[in-house]
Amino acid sequence: MQSSKTNFYYQPAFLASISSWSWTLLVLIMGVIFWLEVTHFNWITAAFFIGFIIICGVQYFTRSMLVQADKLVVNRSLQKSWLVMNVADIQTMKLTKFGISFMFNSDQHSFYLSKKNREYLFQTLKDKRAGIAG
Protein backbone atom coordinates (compact mmCIF):
# COMPACT_ATOMS: atom_id res chain seq x y z
CA MET A 1 0.00 0.00 0.00
CA GLN A 2 1.42 3.38 -1.03
CA SER A 3 1.55 6.20 1.49
CA SER A 4 0.53 9.73 0.58
CA LYS A 5 3.52 11.05 2.51
CA THR A 6 5.85 13.07 0.30
CA ASN A 7 8.11 14.84 2.83
CA PHE A 8 10.93 12.80 4.38
CA TYR A 9 13.54 13.81 6.97
CA TYR A 10 17.05 12.52 6.40
CA GLN A 11 20.63 12.73 7.61
CA PRO A 12 23.51 12.97 5.13
CA ALA A 13 25.89 10.11 4.43
CA PHE A 14 28.27 8.94 7.13
CA LEU A 15 31.26 11.28 6.72
CA ALA A 16 29.15 14.40 6.12
CA SER A 17 27.05 13.51 9.15
CA ILE A 18 30.10 13.05 11.36
CA SER A 19 31.52 16.40 10.26
CA SER A 20 28.26 18.29 10.67
CA TRP A 21 27.36 16.90 14.08
CA SER A 22 30.95 17.32 15.35
CA TRP A 23 30.79 21.06 14.67
CA THR A 24 27.43 21.17 16.44
CA LEU A 25 28.85 19.31 19.43
CA LEU A 26 31.58 21.95 19.72
CA VAL A 27 28.93 24.49 20.72
CA LEU A 28 27.90 22.23 23.61
CA ILE A 29 31.53 21.65 24.59
CA MET A 30 32.18 25.41 24.64
CA GLY A 31 29.21 25.82 27.00
CA VAL A 32 30.59 23.15 29.33
CA ILE A 33 34.06 24.75 29.25
CA PHE A 34 32.65 28.16 30.20
CA TRP A 35 30.58 26.55 32.94
CA LEU A 36 33.60 24.75 34.42
CA GLU A 37 35.88 27.78 34.14
CA VAL A 38 33.58 30.00 36.17
CA THR A 39 32.43 27.13 38.43
CA HIS A 40 28.85 28.29 38.32
CA PHE A 41 26.17 28.51 35.69
CA ASN A 42 26.14 31.94 33.99
CA TRP A 43 24.50 33.65 31.00
CA ILE A 44 27.33 32.73 28.58
CA THR A 45 26.90 29.05 29.43
CA ALA A 46 23.14 29.35 29.03
CA ALA A 47 23.60 31.03 25.63
CA PHE A 48 25.84 28.17 24.44
CA PHE A 49 23.35 25.53 25.65
CA ILE A 50 20.41 27.31 24.00
CA GLY A 51 22.47 27.75 20.83
CA PHE A 52 23.26 24.03 20.84
CA ILE A 53 19.59 23.10 21.11
CA ILE A 54 18.62 25.54 18.35
CA ILE A 55 21.39 24.29 16.02
CA CYS A 56 20.36 20.66 16.66
CA GLY A 57 16.76 21.51 15.79
CA VAL A 58 17.76 23.36 12.65
CA GLN A 59 19.99 20.51 11.51
CA TYR A 60 17.36 17.88 12.15
CA PHE A 61 14.23 19.60 10.86
CA THR A 62 15.65 21.41 7.82
CA ARG A 63 17.12 18.32 6.20
CA SER A 64 14.20 17.05 4.24
CA MET A 65 13.36 15.48 0.91
CA LEU A 66 10.18 16.46 -0.86
CA VAL A 67 8.69 14.54 -3.75
CA GLN A 68 6.77 16.90 -6.04
CA ALA A 69 5.33 15.78 -9.36
CA ASP A 70 8.39 14.40 -11.21
CA LYS A 71 11.05 16.06 -9.03
CA LEU A 72 12.89 15.16 -5.85
CA VAL A 73 13.79 18.29 -3.90
CA VAL A 74 16.51 17.89 -1.24
CA ASN A 75 16.67 20.67 1.35
CA ARG A 76 20.20 20.73 2.70
CA SER A 77 20.74 22.23 6.13
CA LEU A 78 22.20 25.74 6.21
CA GLN A 79 22.56 26.02 2.42
CA LYS A 80 20.68 28.55 0.32
CA SER A 81 20.14 26.39 -2.75
CA TRP A 82 18.15 23.20 -2.68
CA LEU A 83 19.15 20.21 -4.74
CA VAL A 84 16.41 19.59 -7.33
CA MET A 85 16.53 16.31 -9.24
CA ASN A 86 14.30 15.03 -11.99
CA VAL A 87 13.08 11.60 -10.96
CA ALA A 88 13.68 10.32 -14.50
CA ASP A 89 17.40 11.23 -14.19
CA ILE A 90 17.94 9.21 -11.01
CA GLN A 91 19.88 6.02 -11.75
CA THR A 92 20.91 2.87 -9.90
CA MET A 93 18.57 3.52 -6.98
CA LYS A 94 18.96 1.05 -4.12
CA LEU A 95 18.00 0.60 -0.50
CA THR A 96 20.87 0.32 1.96
CA LYS A 97 20.84 -0.91 5.53
CA PHE A 98 20.30 2.60 6.89
CA GLY A 99 18.98 4.62 3.98
CA ILE A 100 18.81 5.05 0.25
CA SER A 101 21.47 5.71 -2.36
CA PHE A 102 21.39 6.53 -6.05
CA MET A 103 23.33 8.13 -8.88
CA PHE A 104 22.34 11.54 -10.22
CA ASN A 105 24.44 13.45 -12.76
CA SER A 106 27.36 11.03 -12.26
CA ASP A 107 27.38 11.72 -8.50
CA GLN A 108 26.61 9.15 -5.83
CA HIS A 109 24.06 10.45 -3.31
CA SER A 110 23.45 8.61 -0.02
CA PHE A 111 20.98 9.59 2.65
CA TYR A 112 20.12 8.04 6.01
CA LEU A 113 16.40 7.68 6.70
CA SER A 114 14.30 5.74 9.15
CA LYS A 115 13.30 2.28 7.93
CA LYS A 116 9.69 3.25 7.27
CA ASN A 117 10.67 6.47 5.44
CA ARG A 118 13.33 4.84 3.25
CA GLU A 119 10.87 2.18 2.12
CA TYR A 120 8.19 4.79 1.35
CA LEU A 121 10.66 7.04 -0.47
CA PHE A 122 12.10 4.15 -2.46
CA GLN A 123 8.64 2.97 -3.49
CA THR A 124 7.47 6.51 -4.28
CA LEU A 125 10.49 7.19 -6.51
CA LYS A 126 10.15 3.76 -8.13
CA ASP A 127 6.46 4.41 -8.88
CA LYS A 128 7.19 7.90 -10.26
CA ARG A 129 9.96 6.55 -12.49
CA ALA A 130 7.64 3.80 -13.76
CA GLY A 131 4.91 6.40 -14.40
CA ILE A 132 7.31 8.59 -16.38
CA ALA A 133 8.70 5.67 -18.39
CA GLY A 134 5.29 4.12 -19.03
mmCIF file with all atom_site columns, C-alpha atoms in Angstrom, residues 18-128:
data_model
loop_
_atom_site.group_PDB
_atom_site.id
_atom_site.type_symbol
_atom_site.label_atom_id
_atom_site.label_alt_id
_atom_site.label_comp_id
_atom_site.label_asym_id
_atom_site.label_entity_id
_atom_site.label_seq_id
_atom_site.pdbx_PDB_ins_code
_atom_site.Cartn_x
_atom_site.Cartn_y
_atom_site.Cartn_z
_atom_site.occupancy
_atom_site.B_iso_or_equiv
_atom_site.pdbx_formal_charge
_atom_site.auth_seq_id
_atom_site.auth_comp_id
_atom_site.auth_asym_id
_atom_site.auth_atom_id
_atom_site.pdbx_PDB_model_num
ATOM 1   C CA . ILE A 1 18  ? 30.102 13.052 11.364  1.00 0.00 ? 18  ILE A CA 1
ATOM 2   C CA . SER A 1 19  ? 31.525 16.405 10.263  1.00 0.00 ? 19  SER A CA 1
ATOM 3   C CA . SER A 1 20  ? 28.264 18.291 10.672  1.00 0.00 ? 20  SER A CA 1
ATOM 4   C CA . TRP A 1 21  ? 27.365 16.895 14.082  1.00 0.00 ? 21  TRP A CA 1
ATOM 5   C CA . SER A 1 22  ? 30.955 17.324 15.348  1.00 0.00 ? 22  SER A CA 1
ATOM 6   C CA . TRP A 1 23  ? 30.788 21.063 14.672  1.00 0.00 ? 23  TRP A CA 1
ATOM 7   C CA . THR A 1 24  ? 27.432 21.173 16.436  1.00 0.00 ? 24  THR A CA 1
ATOM 8   C CA . LEU A 1 25  ? 28.851 19.313 19.428  1.00 0.00 ? 25  LEU A CA 1
ATOM 9   C CA . LEU A 1 26  ? 31.582 21.948 19.722  1.00 0.00 ? 26  LEU A CA 1
ATOM 10  C CA . VAL A 1 27  ? 28.928 24.490 20.718  1.00 0.00 ? 27  VAL A CA 1
ATOM 11  C CA . LEU A 1 28  ? 27.895 22.229 23.607  1.00 0.00 ? 28  LEU A CA 1
ATOM 12  C CA . ILE A 1 29  ? 31.526 21.649 24.594  1.00 0.00 ? 29  ILE A CA 1
ATOM 13  C CA . MET A 1 30  ? 32.178 25.411 24.643  1.00 0.00 ? 30  MET A CA 1
ATOM 14  C CA . GLY A 1 31  ? 29.210 25.820 26.996  1.00 0.00 ? 31  GLY A CA 1
ATOM 15  C CA . VAL A 1 32  ? 30.586 23.151 29.327  1.00 0.00 ? 32  VAL A CA 1
ATOM 16  C CA . ILE A 1 33  ? 34.060 24.748 29.254  1.00 0.00 ? 33  ILE A CA 1
ATOM 17  C CA . PHE A 1 34  ? 32.654 28.155 30.201  1.00 0.00 ? 34  PHE A CA 1
ATOM 18  C CA . TRP A 1 35  ? 30.578 26.553 32.941  1.00 0.00 ? 35  TRP A CA 1
ATOM 19  C CA . LEU A 1 36  ? 33.600 24.747 34.422  1.00 0.00 ? 36  LEU A CA 1
ATOM 20  C CA . GLU A 1 37  ? 35.885 27.783 34.139  1.00 0.00 ? 37  GLU A CA 1
ATOM 21  C CA . VAL A 1 38  ? 33.577 30.004 36.165  1.00 0.00 ? 38  VAL A CA 1
ATOM 22  C CA . THR A 1 39  ? 32.431 27.131 38.430  1.00 0.00 ? 39  THR A CA 1
ATOM 23  C CA . HIS A 1 40  ? 28.849 28.287 38.320  1.00 0.00 ? 40  HIS A CA 1
ATOM 24  C CA . PHE A 1 41  ? 26.167 28.509 35.687  1.00 0.00 ? 41  PHE A CA 1
ATOM 25  C CA . ASN A 1 42  ? 26.138 31.940 33.993  1.00 0.00 ? 42  ASN A CA 1
ATOM 26  C CA . TRP A 1 43  ? 24.502 33.646 31.001  1.00 0.00 ? 43  TRP A CA 1
ATOM 27  C CA . ILE A 1 44  ? 27.333 32.729 28.583  1.00 0.00 ? 44  ILE A CA 1
ATOM 28  C CA . THR A 1 45  ? 26.899 29.050 29.432  1.00 0.00 ? 45  THR A CA 1
ATOM 29  C CA . ALA A 1 46  ? 23.135 29.351 29.029  1.00 0.00 ? 46  ALA A CA 1
ATOM 30  C CA . ALA A 1 47  ? 23.598 31.026 25.630  1.00 0.00 ? 47  ALA A CA 1
ATOM 31  C CA . PHE A 1 48  ? 25.835 28.166 24.436  1.00 0.00 ? 48  PHE A CA 1
ATOM 32  C CA . PHE A 1 49  ? 23.351 25.527 25.648  1.00 0.00 ? 49  PHE A CA 1
ATOM 33  C CA . ILE A 1 50  ? 20.411 27.313 24.005  1.00 0.00 ? 50  ILE A CA 1
ATOM 34  C CA . GLY A 1 51  ? 22.466 27.755 20.827  1.00 0.00 ? 51  GLY A CA 1
ATOM 35  C CA . PHE A 1 52  ? 23.265 24.032 20.841  1.00 0.00 ? 52  PHE A CA 1
ATOM 36  C CA . ILE A 1 53  ? 19.593 23.095 21.115  1.00 0.00 ? 53  ILE A CA 1
ATOM 37  C CA . ILE A 1 54  ? 18.623 25.536 18.347  1.00 0.00 ? 54  ILE A CA 1
ATOM 38  C CA . ILE A 1 55  ? 21.389 24.289 16.020  1.00 0.00 ? 55  ILE A CA 1
ATOM 39  C CA . CYS A 1 56  ? 20.356 20.657 16.657  1.00 0.00 ? 56  CYS A CA 1
ATOM 40  C CA . GLY A 1 57  ? 16.765 21.507 15.795  1.00 0.00 ? 57  GLY A CA 1
ATOM 41  C CA . VAL A 1 58  ? 17.760 23.357 12.654  1.00 0.00 ? 58  VAL A CA 1
ATOM 42  C CA . GLN A 1 59  ? 19.994 20.506 11.506  1.00 0.00 ? 59  GLN A CA 1
ATOM 43  C CA . TYR A 1 60  ? 17.357 17.876 12.152  1.00 0.00 ? 60  TYR A CA 1
ATOM 44  C CA . PHE A 1 61  ? 14.229 19.601 10.863  1.00 0.00 ? 61  PHE A CA 1
ATOM 45  C CA . THR A 1 62  ? 15.653 21.413 7.823   1.00 0.00 ? 62  THR A CA 1
ATOM 46  C CA . ARG A 1 63  ? 17.123 18.325 6.204   1.00 0.00 ? 63  ARG A CA 1
ATOM 47  C CA . SER A 1 64  ? 14.199 17.048 4.237   1.00 0.00 ? 64  SER A CA 1
ATOM 48  C CA . MET A 1 65  ? 13.359 15.484 0.913   1.00 0.00 ? 65  MET A CA 1
ATOM 49  C CA . LEU A 1 66  ? 10.185 16.463 -0.856  1.00 0.00 ? 66  LEU A CA 1
ATOM 50  C CA . VAL A 1 67  ? 8.691  14.540 -3.750  1.00 0.00 ? 67  VAL A CA 1
ATOM 51  C CA . GLN A 1 68  ? 6.771  16.905 -6.036  1.00 0.00 ? 68  GLN A CA 1
ATOM 52  C CA . ALA A 1 69  ? 5.335  15.777 -9.361  1.00 0.00 ? 69  ALA A CA 1
ATOM 53  C CA . ASP A 1 70  ? 8.389  14.398 -11.215 1.00 0.00 ? 70  ASP A CA 1
ATOM 54  C CA . LYS A 1 71  ? 11.047 16.062 -9.029  1.00 0.00 ? 71  LYS A CA 1
ATOM 55  C CA . LEU A 1 72  ? 12.893 15.157 -5.847  1.00 0.00 ? 72  LEU A CA 1
ATOM 56  C CA . VAL A 1 73  ? 13.791 18.291 -3.898  1.00 0.00 ? 73  VAL A CA 1
ATOM 57  C CA . VAL A 1 74  ? 16.506 17.889 -1.243  1.00 0.00 ? 74  VAL A CA 1
ATOM 58  C CA . ASN A 1 75  ? 16.667 20.666 1.353   1.00 0.00 ? 75  ASN A CA 1
ATOM 59  C CA . ARG A 1 76  ? 20.203 20.732 2.697   1.00 0.00 ? 76  ARG A CA 1
ATOM 60  C CA . SER A 1 77  ? 20.735 22.229 6.131   1.00 0.00 ? 77  SER A CA 1
ATOM 61  C CA . LEU A 1 78  ? 22.200 25.739 6.213   1.00 0.00 ? 78  LEU A CA 1
ATOM 62  C CA . GLN A 1 79  ? 22.556 26.020 2.416   1.00 0.00 ? 79  GLN A CA 1
ATOM 63  C CA . LYS A 1 80  ? 20.681 28.548 0.315   1.00 0.00 ? 80  LYS A CA 1
ATOM 64  C CA . SER A 1 81  ? 20.142 26.390 -2.749  1.00 0.00 ? 81  SER A CA 1
ATOM 65  C CA . TRP A 1 82  ? 18.149 23.202 -2.678  1.00 0.00 ? 82  TRP A CA 1
ATOM 66  C CA . LEU A 1 83  ? 19.149 20.212 -4.737  1.00 0.00 ? 83  LEU A CA 1
ATOM 67  C CA . VAL A 1 84  ? 16.408 19.594 -7.333  1.00 0.00 ? 84  VAL A CA 1
ATOM 68  C CA . MET A 1 85  ? 16.531 16.310 -9.240  1.00 0.00 ? 85  MET A CA 1
ATOM 69  C CA . ASN A 1 86  ? 14.299 15.029 -11.991 1.00 0.00 ? 86  ASN A CA 1
ATOM 70  C CA . VAL A 1 87  ? 13.080 11.596 -10.959 1.00 0.00 ? 87  VAL A CA 1
ATOM 71  C CA . ALA A 1 88  ? 13.685 10.318 -14.498 1.00 0.00 ? 88  ALA A CA 1
ATOM 72  C CA . ASP A 1 89  ? 17.403 11.231 -14.189 1.00 0.00 ? 89  ASP A CA 1
ATOM 73  C CA . ILE A 1 90  ? 17.943 9.210  -11.007 1.00 0.00 ? 90  ILE A CA 1
ATOM 74  C CA . GLN A 1 91  ? 19.883 6.019  -11.753 1.00 0.00 ? 91  GLN A CA 1
ATOM 75  C CA . THR A 1 92  ? 20.909 2.867  -9.896  1.00 0.00 ? 92  THR A CA 1
ATOM 76  C CA . MET A 1 93  ? 18.574 3.525  -6.981  1.00 0.00 ? 93  MET A CA 1
ATOM 77  C CA . LYS A 1 94  ? 18.956 1.053  -4.120  1.00 0.00 ? 94  LYS A CA 1
ATOM 78  C CA . LEU A 1 95  ? 18.003 0.598  -0.500  1.00 0.00 ? 95  LEU A CA 1
ATOM 79  C CA . THR A 1 96  ? 20.872 0.320  1.957   1.00 0.00 ? 96  THR A CA 1
ATOM 80  C CA . LYS A 1 97  ? 20.837 -0.910 5.526   1.00 0.00 ? 97  LYS A CA 1
ATOM 81  C CA . PHE A 1 98  ? 20.303 2.603  6.893   1.00 0.00 ? 98  PHE A CA 1
ATOM 82  C CA . GLY A 1 99  ? 18.978 4.620  3.984   1.00 0.00 ? 99  GLY A CA 1
ATOM 83  C CA . ILE A 1 100 ? 18.805 5.051  0.250   1.00 0.00 ? 100 ILE A CA 1
ATOM 84  C CA . SER A 1 101 ? 21.472 5.713  -2.364  1.00 0.00 ? 101 SER A CA 1
ATOM 85  C CA . PHE A 1 102 ? 21.388 6.529  -6.050  1.00 0.00 ? 102 PHE A CA 1
ATOM 86  C CA . MET A 1 103 ? 23.326 8.128  -8.879  1.00 0.00 ? 103 MET A CA 1
ATOM 87  C CA . PHE A 1 104 ? 22.343 11.538 -10.217 1.00 0.00 ? 104 PHE A CA 1
ATOM 88  C CA . ASN A 1 105 ? 24.442 13.446 -12.761 1.00 0.00 ? 105 ASN A CA 1
ATOM 89  C CA . SER A 1 106 ? 27.363 11.033 -12.258 1.00 0.00 ? 106 SER A CA 1
ATOM 90  C CA . ASP A 1 107 ? 27.381 11.721 -8.496  1.00 0.00 ? 107 ASP A CA 1
ATOM 91  C CA . GLN A 1 108 ? 26.609 9.151  -5.826  1.00 0.00 ? 108 GLN A CA 1
ATOM 92  C CA . HIS A 1 109 ? 24.060 10.449 -3.310  1.00 0.00 ? 109 HIS A CA 1
ATOM 93  C CA . SER A 1 110 ? 23.450 8.614  -0.025  1.00 0.00 ? 110 SER A CA 1
ATOM 94  C CA . PHE A 1 111 ? 20.978 9.589  2.650   1.00 0.00 ? 111 PHE A CA 1
ATOM 95  C CA . TYR A 1 112 ? 20.119 8.038  6.010   1.00 0.00 ? 112 TYR A CA 1
ATOM 96  C CA . LEU A 1 113 ? 16.400 7.679  6.704   1.00 0.00 ? 113 LEU A CA 1
ATOM 97  C CA . SER A 1 114 ? 14.299 5.735  9.153   1.00 0.00 ? 114 SER A CA 1
ATOM 98  C CA . LYS A 1 115 ? 13.304 2.277  7.932   1.00 0.00 ? 115 LYS A CA 1
ATOM 99  C CA . LYS A 1 116 ? 9.695  3.253  7.265   1.00 0.00 ? 116 LYS A CA 1
ATOM 100 C CA . ASN A 1 117 ? 10.669 6.470  5.443   1.00 0.00 ? 117 ASN A CA 1
ATOM 101 C CA . ARG A 1 118 ? 13.326 4.836  3.252   1.00 0.00 ? 118 ARG A CA 1
ATOM 102 C CA . GLU A 1 119 ? 10.874 2.182  2.116   1.00 0.00 ? 119 GLU A CA 1
ATOM 103 C CA . TYR A 1 120 ? 8.187  4.792  1.354   1.00 0.00 ? 120 TYR A CA 1
ATOM 104 C CA . LEU A 1 121 ? 10.656 7.045  -0.467  1.00 0.00 ? 121 LEU A CA 1
ATOM 105 C CA . PHE A 1 122 ? 12.102 4.154  -2.461  1.00 0.00 ? 122 PHE A CA 1
ATOM 106 C CA . GLN A 1 123 ? 8.637  2.968  -3.487  1.00 0.00 ? 123 GLN A CA 1
ATOM 107 C CA . THR A 1 124 ? 7.469  6.506  -4.284  1.00 0.00 ? 124 THR A CA 1
ATOM 108 C CA . LEU A 1 125 ? 10.493 7.187  -6.510  1.00 0.00 ? 125 LEU A CA 1
ATOM 109 C CA . LYS A 1 126 ? 10.149 3.759  -8.129  1.00 0.00 ? 126 LYS A CA 1
ATOM 110 C CA . ASP A 1 127 ? 6.460  4.413  -8.883  1.00 0.00 ? 127 ASP A CA 1
ATOM 111 C CA . LYS A 1 128 ? 7.195  7.904  -10.259 1.00 0.00 ? 128 LYS A CA 1
#
